[in-house]
Coordinates of C-alpha atoms and ligand atoms in Angstrom, one line a residue:
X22 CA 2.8 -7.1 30.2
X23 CA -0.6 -7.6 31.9
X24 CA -3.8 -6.6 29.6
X25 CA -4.6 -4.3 32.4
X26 CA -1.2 -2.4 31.7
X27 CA -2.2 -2.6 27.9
X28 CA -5.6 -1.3 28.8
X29 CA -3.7 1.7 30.6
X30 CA -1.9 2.5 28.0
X31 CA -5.1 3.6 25.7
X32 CA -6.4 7.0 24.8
X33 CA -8.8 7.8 27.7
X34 CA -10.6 10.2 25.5
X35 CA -11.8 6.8 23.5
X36 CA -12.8 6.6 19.7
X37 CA -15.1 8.8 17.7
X38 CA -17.7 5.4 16.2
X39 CA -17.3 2.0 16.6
X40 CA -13.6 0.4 16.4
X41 CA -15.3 -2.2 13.8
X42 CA -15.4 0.7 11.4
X43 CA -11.9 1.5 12.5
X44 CA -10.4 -2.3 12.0
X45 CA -12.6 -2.4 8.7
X46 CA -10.8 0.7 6.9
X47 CA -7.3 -0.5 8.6
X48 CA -7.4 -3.5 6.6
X49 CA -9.1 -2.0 3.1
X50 CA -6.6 0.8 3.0
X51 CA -3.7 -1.5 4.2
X52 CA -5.1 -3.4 0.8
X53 CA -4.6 -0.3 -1.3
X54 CA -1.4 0.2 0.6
X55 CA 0.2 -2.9 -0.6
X56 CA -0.8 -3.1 -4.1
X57 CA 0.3 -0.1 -4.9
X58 CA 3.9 -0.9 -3.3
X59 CA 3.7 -4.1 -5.1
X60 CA 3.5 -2.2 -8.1
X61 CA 6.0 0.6 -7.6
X62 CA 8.4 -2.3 -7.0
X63 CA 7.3 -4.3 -9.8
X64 CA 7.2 -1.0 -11.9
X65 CA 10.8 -0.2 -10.8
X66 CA 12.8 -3.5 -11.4
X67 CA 11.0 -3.9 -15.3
X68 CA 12.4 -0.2 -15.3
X69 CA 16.0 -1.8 -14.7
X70 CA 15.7 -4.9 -16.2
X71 CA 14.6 -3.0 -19.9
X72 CA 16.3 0.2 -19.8
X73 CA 19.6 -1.7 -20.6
X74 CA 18.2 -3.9 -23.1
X75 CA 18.8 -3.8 -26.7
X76 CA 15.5 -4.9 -27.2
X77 CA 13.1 -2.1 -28.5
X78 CA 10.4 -3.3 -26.6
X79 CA 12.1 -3.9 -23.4
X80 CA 12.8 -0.2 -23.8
X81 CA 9.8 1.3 -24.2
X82 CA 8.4 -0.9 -21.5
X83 CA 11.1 0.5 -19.2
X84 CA 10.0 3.7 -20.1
X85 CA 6.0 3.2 -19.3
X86 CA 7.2 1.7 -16.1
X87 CA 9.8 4.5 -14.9
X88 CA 6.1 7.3 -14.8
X89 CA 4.3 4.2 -13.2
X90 CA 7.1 3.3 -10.5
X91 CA 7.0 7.7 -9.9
X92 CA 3.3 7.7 -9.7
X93 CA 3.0 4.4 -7.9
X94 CA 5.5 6.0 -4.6
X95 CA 3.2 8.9 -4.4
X96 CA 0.2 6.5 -4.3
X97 CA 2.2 4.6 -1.9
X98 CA 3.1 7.1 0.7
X99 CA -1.0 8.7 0.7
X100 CA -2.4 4.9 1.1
X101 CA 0.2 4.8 3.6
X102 CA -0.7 7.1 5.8
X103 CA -4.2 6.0 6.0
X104 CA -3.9 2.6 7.4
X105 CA -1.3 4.2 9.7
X106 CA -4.4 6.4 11.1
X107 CA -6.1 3.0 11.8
X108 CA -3.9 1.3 13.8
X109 CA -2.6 3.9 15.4
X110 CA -6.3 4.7 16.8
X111 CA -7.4 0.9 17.7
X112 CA -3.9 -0.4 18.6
X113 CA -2.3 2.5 19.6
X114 CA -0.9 1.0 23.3
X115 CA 1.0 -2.0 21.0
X116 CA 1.5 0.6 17.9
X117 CA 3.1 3.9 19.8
X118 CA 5.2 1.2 22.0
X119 CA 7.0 0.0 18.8
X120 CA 7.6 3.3 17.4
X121 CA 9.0 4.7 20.9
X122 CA 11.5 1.4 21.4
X123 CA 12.8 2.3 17.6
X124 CA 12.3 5.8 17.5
X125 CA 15.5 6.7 15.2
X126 CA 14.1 3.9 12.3
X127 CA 10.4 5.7 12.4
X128 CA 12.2 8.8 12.3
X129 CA 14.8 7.4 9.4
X130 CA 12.2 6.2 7.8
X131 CA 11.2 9.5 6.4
X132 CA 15.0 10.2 5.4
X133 CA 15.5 6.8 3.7
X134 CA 12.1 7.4 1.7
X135 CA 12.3 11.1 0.2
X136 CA 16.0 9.7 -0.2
X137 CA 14.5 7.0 -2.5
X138 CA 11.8 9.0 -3.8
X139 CA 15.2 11.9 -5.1
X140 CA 17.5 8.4 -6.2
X141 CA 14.2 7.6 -8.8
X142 CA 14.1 11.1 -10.0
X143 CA 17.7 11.8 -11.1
X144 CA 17.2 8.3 -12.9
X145 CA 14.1 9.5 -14.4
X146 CA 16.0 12.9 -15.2
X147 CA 19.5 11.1 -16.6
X148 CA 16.5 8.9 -19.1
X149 CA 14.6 11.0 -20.6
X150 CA 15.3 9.1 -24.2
X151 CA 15.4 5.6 -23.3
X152 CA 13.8 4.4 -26.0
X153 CA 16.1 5.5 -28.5
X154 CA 18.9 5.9 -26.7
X155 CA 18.5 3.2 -23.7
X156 CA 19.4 3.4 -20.0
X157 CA 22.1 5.6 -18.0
X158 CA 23.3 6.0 -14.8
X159 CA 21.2 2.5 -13.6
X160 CA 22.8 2.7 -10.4
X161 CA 20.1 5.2 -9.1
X162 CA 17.8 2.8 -9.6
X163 CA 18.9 0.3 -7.7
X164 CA 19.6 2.7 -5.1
X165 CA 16.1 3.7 -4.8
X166 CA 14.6 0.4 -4.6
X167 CA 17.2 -0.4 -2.2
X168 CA 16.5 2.4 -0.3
X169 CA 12.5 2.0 -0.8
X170 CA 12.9 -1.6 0.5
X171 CA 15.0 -0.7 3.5
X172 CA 11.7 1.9 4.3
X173 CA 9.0 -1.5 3.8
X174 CA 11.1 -3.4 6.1
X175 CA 11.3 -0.5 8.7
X176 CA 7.3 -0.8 8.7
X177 CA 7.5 -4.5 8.6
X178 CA 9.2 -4.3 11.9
X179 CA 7.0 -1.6 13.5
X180 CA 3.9 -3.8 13.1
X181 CA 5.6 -6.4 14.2
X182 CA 7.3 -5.3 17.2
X183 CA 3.9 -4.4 18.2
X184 CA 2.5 -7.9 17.9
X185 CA 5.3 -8.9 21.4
X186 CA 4.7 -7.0 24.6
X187 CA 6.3 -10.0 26.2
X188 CA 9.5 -8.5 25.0
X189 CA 8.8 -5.2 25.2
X190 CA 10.8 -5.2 28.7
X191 CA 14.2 -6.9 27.4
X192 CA 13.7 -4.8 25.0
X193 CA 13.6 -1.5 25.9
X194 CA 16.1 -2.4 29.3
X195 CA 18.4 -5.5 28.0
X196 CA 20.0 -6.8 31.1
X197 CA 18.3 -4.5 33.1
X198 CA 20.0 -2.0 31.6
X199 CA 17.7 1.1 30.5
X200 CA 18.4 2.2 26.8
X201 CA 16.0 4.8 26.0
X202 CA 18.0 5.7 22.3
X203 CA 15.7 3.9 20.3
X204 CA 18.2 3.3 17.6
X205 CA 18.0 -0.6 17.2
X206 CA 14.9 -2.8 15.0
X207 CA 13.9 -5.6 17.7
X208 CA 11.9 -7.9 15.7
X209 CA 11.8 -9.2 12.1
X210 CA 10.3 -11.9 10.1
X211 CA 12.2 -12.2 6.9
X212 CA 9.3 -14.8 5.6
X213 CA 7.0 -12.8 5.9
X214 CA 8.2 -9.0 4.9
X215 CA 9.4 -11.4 1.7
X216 CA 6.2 -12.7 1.4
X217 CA 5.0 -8.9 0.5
X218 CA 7.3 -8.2 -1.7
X219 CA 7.4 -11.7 -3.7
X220 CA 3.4 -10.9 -4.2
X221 CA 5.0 -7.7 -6.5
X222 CA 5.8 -10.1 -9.5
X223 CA 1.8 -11.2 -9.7
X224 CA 0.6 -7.9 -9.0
X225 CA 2.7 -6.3 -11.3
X226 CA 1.8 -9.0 -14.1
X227 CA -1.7 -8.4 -13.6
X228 CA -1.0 -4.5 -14.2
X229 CA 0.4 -5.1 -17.3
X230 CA -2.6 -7.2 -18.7
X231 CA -4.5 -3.5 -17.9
X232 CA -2.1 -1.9 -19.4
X233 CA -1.7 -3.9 -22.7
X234 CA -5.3 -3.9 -22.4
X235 CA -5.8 0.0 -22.5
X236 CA -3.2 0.3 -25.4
X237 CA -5.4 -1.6 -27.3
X238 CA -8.3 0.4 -26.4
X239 CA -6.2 3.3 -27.9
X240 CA -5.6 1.4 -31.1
X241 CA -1.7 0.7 -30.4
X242 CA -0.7 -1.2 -33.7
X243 CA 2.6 -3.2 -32.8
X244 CA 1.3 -5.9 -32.5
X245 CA 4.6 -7.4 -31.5
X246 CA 4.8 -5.3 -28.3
X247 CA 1.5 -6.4 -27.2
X248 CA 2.3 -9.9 -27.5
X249 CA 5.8 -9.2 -25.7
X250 CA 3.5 -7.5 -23.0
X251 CA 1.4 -10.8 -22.7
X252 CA 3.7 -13.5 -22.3
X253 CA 5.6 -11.2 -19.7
X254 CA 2.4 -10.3 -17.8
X255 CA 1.5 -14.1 -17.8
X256 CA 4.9 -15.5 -16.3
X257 CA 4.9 -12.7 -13.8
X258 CA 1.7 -13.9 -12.6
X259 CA 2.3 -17.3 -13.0
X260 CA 6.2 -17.9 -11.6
X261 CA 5.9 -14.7 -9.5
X262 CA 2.4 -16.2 -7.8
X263 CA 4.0 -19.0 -7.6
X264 CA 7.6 -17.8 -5.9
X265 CA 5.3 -16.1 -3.6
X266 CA 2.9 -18.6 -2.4
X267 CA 6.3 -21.0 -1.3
X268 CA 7.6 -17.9 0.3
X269 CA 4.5 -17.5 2.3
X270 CA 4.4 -21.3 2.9
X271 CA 7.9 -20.8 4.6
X272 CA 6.4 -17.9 6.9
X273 CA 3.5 -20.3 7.9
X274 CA 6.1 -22.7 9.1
X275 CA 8.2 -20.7 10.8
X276 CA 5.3 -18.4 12.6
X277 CA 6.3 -17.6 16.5
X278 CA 4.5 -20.3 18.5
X279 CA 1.8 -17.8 19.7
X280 CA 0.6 -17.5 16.1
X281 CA 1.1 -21.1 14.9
X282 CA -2.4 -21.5 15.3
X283 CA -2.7 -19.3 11.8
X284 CA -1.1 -21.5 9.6
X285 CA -3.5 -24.2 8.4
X286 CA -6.9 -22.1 9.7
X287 CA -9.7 -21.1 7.7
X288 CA -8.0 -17.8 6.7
X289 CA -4.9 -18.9 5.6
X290 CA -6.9 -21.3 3.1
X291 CA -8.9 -18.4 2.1
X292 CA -6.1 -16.3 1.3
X293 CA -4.3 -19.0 -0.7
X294 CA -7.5 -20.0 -3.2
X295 CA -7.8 -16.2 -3.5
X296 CA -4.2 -15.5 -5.0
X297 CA -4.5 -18.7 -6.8
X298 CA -7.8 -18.0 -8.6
X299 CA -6.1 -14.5 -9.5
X300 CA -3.1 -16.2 -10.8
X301 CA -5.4 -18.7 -12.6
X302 CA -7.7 -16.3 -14.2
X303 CA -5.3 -15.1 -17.5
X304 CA -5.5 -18.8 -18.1
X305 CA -9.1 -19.0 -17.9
X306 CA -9.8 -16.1 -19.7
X307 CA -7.4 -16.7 -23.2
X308 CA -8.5 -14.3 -26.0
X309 CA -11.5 -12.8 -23.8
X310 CA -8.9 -10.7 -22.1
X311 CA -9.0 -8.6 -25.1
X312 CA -12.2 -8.3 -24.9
X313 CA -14.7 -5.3 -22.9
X314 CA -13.0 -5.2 -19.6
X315 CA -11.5 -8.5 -18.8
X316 CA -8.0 -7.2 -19.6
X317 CA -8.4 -4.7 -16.5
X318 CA -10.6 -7.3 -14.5
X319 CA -7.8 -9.1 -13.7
X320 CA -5.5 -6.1 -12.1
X321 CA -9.7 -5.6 -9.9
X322 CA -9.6 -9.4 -9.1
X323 CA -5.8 -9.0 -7.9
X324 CA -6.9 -6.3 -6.0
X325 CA -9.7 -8.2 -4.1
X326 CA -7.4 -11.0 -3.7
X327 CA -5.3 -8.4 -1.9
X328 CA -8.0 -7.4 0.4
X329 CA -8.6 -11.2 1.5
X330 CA -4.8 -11.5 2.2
X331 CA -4.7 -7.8 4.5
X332 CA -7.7 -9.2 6.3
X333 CA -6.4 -12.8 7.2
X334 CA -3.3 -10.5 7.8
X335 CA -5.8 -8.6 10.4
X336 CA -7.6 -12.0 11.9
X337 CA -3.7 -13.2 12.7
X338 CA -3.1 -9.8 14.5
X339 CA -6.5 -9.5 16.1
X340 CA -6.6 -12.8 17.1
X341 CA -2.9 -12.9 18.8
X342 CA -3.2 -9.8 20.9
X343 CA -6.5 -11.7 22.1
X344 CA -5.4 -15.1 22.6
X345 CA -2.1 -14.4 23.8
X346 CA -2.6 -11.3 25.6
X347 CA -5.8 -10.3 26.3
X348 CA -6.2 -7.5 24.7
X349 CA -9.6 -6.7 22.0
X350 CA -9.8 -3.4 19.6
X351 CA -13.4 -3.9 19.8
X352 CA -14.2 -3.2 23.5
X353 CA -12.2 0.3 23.0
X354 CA -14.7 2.7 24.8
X355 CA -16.9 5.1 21.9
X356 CA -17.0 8.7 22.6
X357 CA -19.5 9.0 19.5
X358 CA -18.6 11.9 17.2
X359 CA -20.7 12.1 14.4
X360 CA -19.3 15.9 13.1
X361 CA -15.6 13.9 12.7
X362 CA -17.2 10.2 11.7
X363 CA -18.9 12.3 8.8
X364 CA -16.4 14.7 7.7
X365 CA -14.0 11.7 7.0
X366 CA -17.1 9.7 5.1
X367 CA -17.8 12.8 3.2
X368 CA -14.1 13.8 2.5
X369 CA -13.5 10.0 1.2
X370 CA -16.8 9.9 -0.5
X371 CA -17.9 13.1 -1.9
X372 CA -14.5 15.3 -2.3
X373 CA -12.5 12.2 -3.2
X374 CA -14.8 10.3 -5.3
X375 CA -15.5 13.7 -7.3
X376 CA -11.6 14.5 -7.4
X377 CA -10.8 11.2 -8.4
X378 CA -13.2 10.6 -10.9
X379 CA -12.1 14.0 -12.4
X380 CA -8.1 13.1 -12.6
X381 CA -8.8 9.6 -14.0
X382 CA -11.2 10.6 -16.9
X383 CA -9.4 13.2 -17.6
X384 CA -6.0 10.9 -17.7
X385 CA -8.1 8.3 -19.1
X386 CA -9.3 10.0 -22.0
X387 CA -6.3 12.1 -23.0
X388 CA -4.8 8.6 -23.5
X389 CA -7.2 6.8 -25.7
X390 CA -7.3 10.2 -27.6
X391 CA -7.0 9.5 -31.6
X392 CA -7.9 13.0 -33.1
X393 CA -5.8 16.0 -34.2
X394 CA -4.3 18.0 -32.2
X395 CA -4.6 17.7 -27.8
X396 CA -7.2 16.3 -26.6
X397 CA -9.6 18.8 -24.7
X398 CA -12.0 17.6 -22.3
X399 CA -16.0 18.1 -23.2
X400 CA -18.3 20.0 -21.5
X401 CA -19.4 17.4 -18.6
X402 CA -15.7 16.8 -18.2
X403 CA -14.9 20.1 -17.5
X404 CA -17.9 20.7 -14.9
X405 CA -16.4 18.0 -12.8
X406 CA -13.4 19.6 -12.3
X407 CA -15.1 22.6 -11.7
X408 CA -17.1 21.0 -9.1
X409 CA -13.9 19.3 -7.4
X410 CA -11.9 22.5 -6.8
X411 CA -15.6 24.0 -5.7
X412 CA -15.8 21.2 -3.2
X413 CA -12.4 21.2 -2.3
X414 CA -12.7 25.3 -1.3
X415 CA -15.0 24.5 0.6
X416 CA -13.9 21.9 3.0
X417 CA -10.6 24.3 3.2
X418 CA -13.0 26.8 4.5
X419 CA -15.2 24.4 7.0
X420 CA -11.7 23.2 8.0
X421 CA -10.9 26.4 9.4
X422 CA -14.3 27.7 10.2
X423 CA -15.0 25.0 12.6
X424 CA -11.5 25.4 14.0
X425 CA -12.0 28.9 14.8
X426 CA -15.5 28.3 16.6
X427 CA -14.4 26.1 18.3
X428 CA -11.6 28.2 19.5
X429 CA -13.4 31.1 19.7
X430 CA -16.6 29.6 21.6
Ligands
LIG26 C1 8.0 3.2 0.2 C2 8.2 2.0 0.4 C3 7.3 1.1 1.3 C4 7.3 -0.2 1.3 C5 8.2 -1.1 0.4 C6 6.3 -0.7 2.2 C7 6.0 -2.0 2.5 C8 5.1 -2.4 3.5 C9 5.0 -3.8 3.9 C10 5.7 -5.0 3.3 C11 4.1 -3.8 4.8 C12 3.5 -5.1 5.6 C13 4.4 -5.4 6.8 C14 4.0 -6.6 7.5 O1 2.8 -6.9 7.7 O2 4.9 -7.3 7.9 C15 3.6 -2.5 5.1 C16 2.7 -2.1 6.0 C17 2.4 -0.8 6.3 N1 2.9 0.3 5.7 FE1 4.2 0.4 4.2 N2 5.7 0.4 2.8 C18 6.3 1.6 2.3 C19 6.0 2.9 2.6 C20 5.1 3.2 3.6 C21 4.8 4.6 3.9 C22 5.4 5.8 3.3 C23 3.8 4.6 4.9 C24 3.2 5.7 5.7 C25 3.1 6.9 5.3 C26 3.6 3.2 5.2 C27 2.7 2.7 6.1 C28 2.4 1.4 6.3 C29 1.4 1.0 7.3 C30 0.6 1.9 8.2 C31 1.4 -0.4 7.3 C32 0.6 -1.4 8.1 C33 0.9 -1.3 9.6 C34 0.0 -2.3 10.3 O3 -1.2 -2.5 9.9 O4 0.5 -2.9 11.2 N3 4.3 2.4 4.3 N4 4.3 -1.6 4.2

């Protein structure tokens, strides 16, 4: 595949502001994208693995993790579809070739996740008591993370298909035989889709330091359980970094010869002290971590951590389809369009940021509430909600305004 035939393959129309900004939000919402996966997983499996105890406070851990693992795959699929947007726009010759040569997976894909997404509620609905009565029916649970995996690795393969136009042709005609059904995954890379998954122990353990952290900001007296919460949180960070980093040592050694270049660069050391100062910082920290907002600082620190990992991630993509094949996201032609470019800035921005900061006070509060009675939201609480419906009225009504002038015009 010449990078003239890449080149062809682009939307003629061109991009609405600079690809930078494009490659930018592809790898910040990719970050987003993957830590909350890592948690849904890591959410899912302490579900299974404490359900079934006899242990009280394996229990009632299973049972804070079974609404985080159901939260977490709703998170999952919305900061999924964003970075989807991204590539889709800057890589979209490399991105809508995978797709197309494994159409049945991308279309499968959807089956096998609201499959998964049903399998966690009818566990959720059969354990509605685990506490005191403990786990049923744990077989729906497995399915669904089976199921949820079998969806990551489907993606895993997408972007990596993409990353081979070389064997694009073999591919799509084996032999020279044509077969258009699109029902086989070409490519994998076991080390590396593991490598994703293994980061779910640390992530997780630094959500429960947040967690354990907030009950105590709601004046949770076991004091048992919040030790139990510790020590777990600190061996899931500690082994689980540590499982992870050796599995992402065995991608780096077995990366395709085009990308062998990565392992050993600048980036890959980057992305390595990163998850190592994350996994280090509990350690550091000792009692301050129930102090102000260390307890959460570690679940923000994971999160930048994750960020540096999704861009060394991007440099190894970007830097391939270069090297190897001539082709740069950059140089995509701009057909500025500063109606769309701030739309999106103000929907993320304005609408979300107001939305958002609405939902998690609200869920925030409720929470730490000691009083009698529910908790009801104050005055300034309230108005925020107000204004995020208000906004979000609106920007149904531009939506459709513009839409019809421009139609109509
Ligand atoms: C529910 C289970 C899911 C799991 C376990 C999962 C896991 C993963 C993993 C491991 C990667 C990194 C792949 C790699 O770099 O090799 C990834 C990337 C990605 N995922 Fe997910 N994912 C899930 C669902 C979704 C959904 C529902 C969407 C879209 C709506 C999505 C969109 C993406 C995108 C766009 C990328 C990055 C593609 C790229 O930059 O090349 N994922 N996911």
């Amino acid at each position: 595949m010449t990078p003239e035939m890449l080149y062809a393959l682009r939307d003629q129309a061109g991009v609405p502001s600079h690809p930078v900004v494009f490659l930018i939000l592809g790898v910040l919402t990719f970050a987003l994208h993957i830590a909350a996966v890592q948690v849904m997983l890591g959410a899912a499996a302490l579900t299974l693995r404490g359900a079934f105890s006899a242990d009280p406070k394996w229990r009632r851990l299973a049972n804070a993790m079974l609404t985080t693992a159901k939260i977490a795959v709703s998170l999952v699929i919305v900061l999924g579809v964003a970075p989807l947007l991204f590539v889709q726009v800057i890589y979209d010759p490399f991105w809508y070739t995978s797709n197309v040569l494994s159409a049945w997976w991308v279309i499968g894909f959807i089956v096998l996740l609201v499959a998964g997404y049903i399998a966690m509620y009818i566990f959720y609905w059969k354990n509605h008591h685990i506490v005191a009565e403990g786990g049923k029916g744990g077989i729906w649970m497995v399915l669904s993370i089976a199921l949820l995996l079998a969806v990551g690795f489907i993606v895993h393969s997408l972007s990596n298909q993409m990353l081979f136009p070389e064997q694009w042709m073999p591919w799509y005609a084996p032999q020279g035989h044509i077969d258009a059904g699109g029902r086989t995954l070409h490519y994998w890379h076991l080390p590396r889709f593991l490598f994703f998954i293994a980061l779910s122990a640390p992530v997780t353990g630094a959500w429960l330091y947040g967690y354990r952290r907030y009950l105590q900001g709601a004046q949770e007296t076991d004091a048992a359980y919040l030790a139990f919460v510790r020590a777990l949180a600190q061996k899931l960070m500690v082994v689980g970094g540590g499982v992870a980093v050796l599995i992402g040592a065995a991608w780096m050694l077995t990366l395709p010869e085009k990308m062998a270049w990565f392992a050993g660069s600048l980036w890959m050391w980057v992305a390595l002290a990163a998850l190592l100062a994350v996994v280090a910082m509990p350690l550091a920290l000792r009692e301050r971590i129930d102090t102000g907002f260390w307890g959460y600082g570690i679940f923000g620190a994971g999160a930048v951590a994750i960020i540096v990992v999704g861009a060394a991630r991007e440099v190894l993509r970007y830097v391939t389809l270069l090297s190897a094949h001539g082709y740069d996201p950059l140089d995509y032609r701009v057909n500025t369009d500063w109606y769309s470019t701030l739309l999106f800035f103000v929907t993320f921005g304005v609408i979300g940021g107001v939305t958002l900061a609405y939902l998690l006070t609200v869920a925030w509060k409720s929470g730490q509430h000691q009083g009698q009675g529910p908790y009801t939201p104050s005055l300034a609480i309230s108005r925020i909600g107000q204004w995020s419906v208000t906004l979000l009225v609106a920007w149904i009504v531009l939506y459709f305004a513009v839409g019809l002038w421009v139609w109509i015009r």
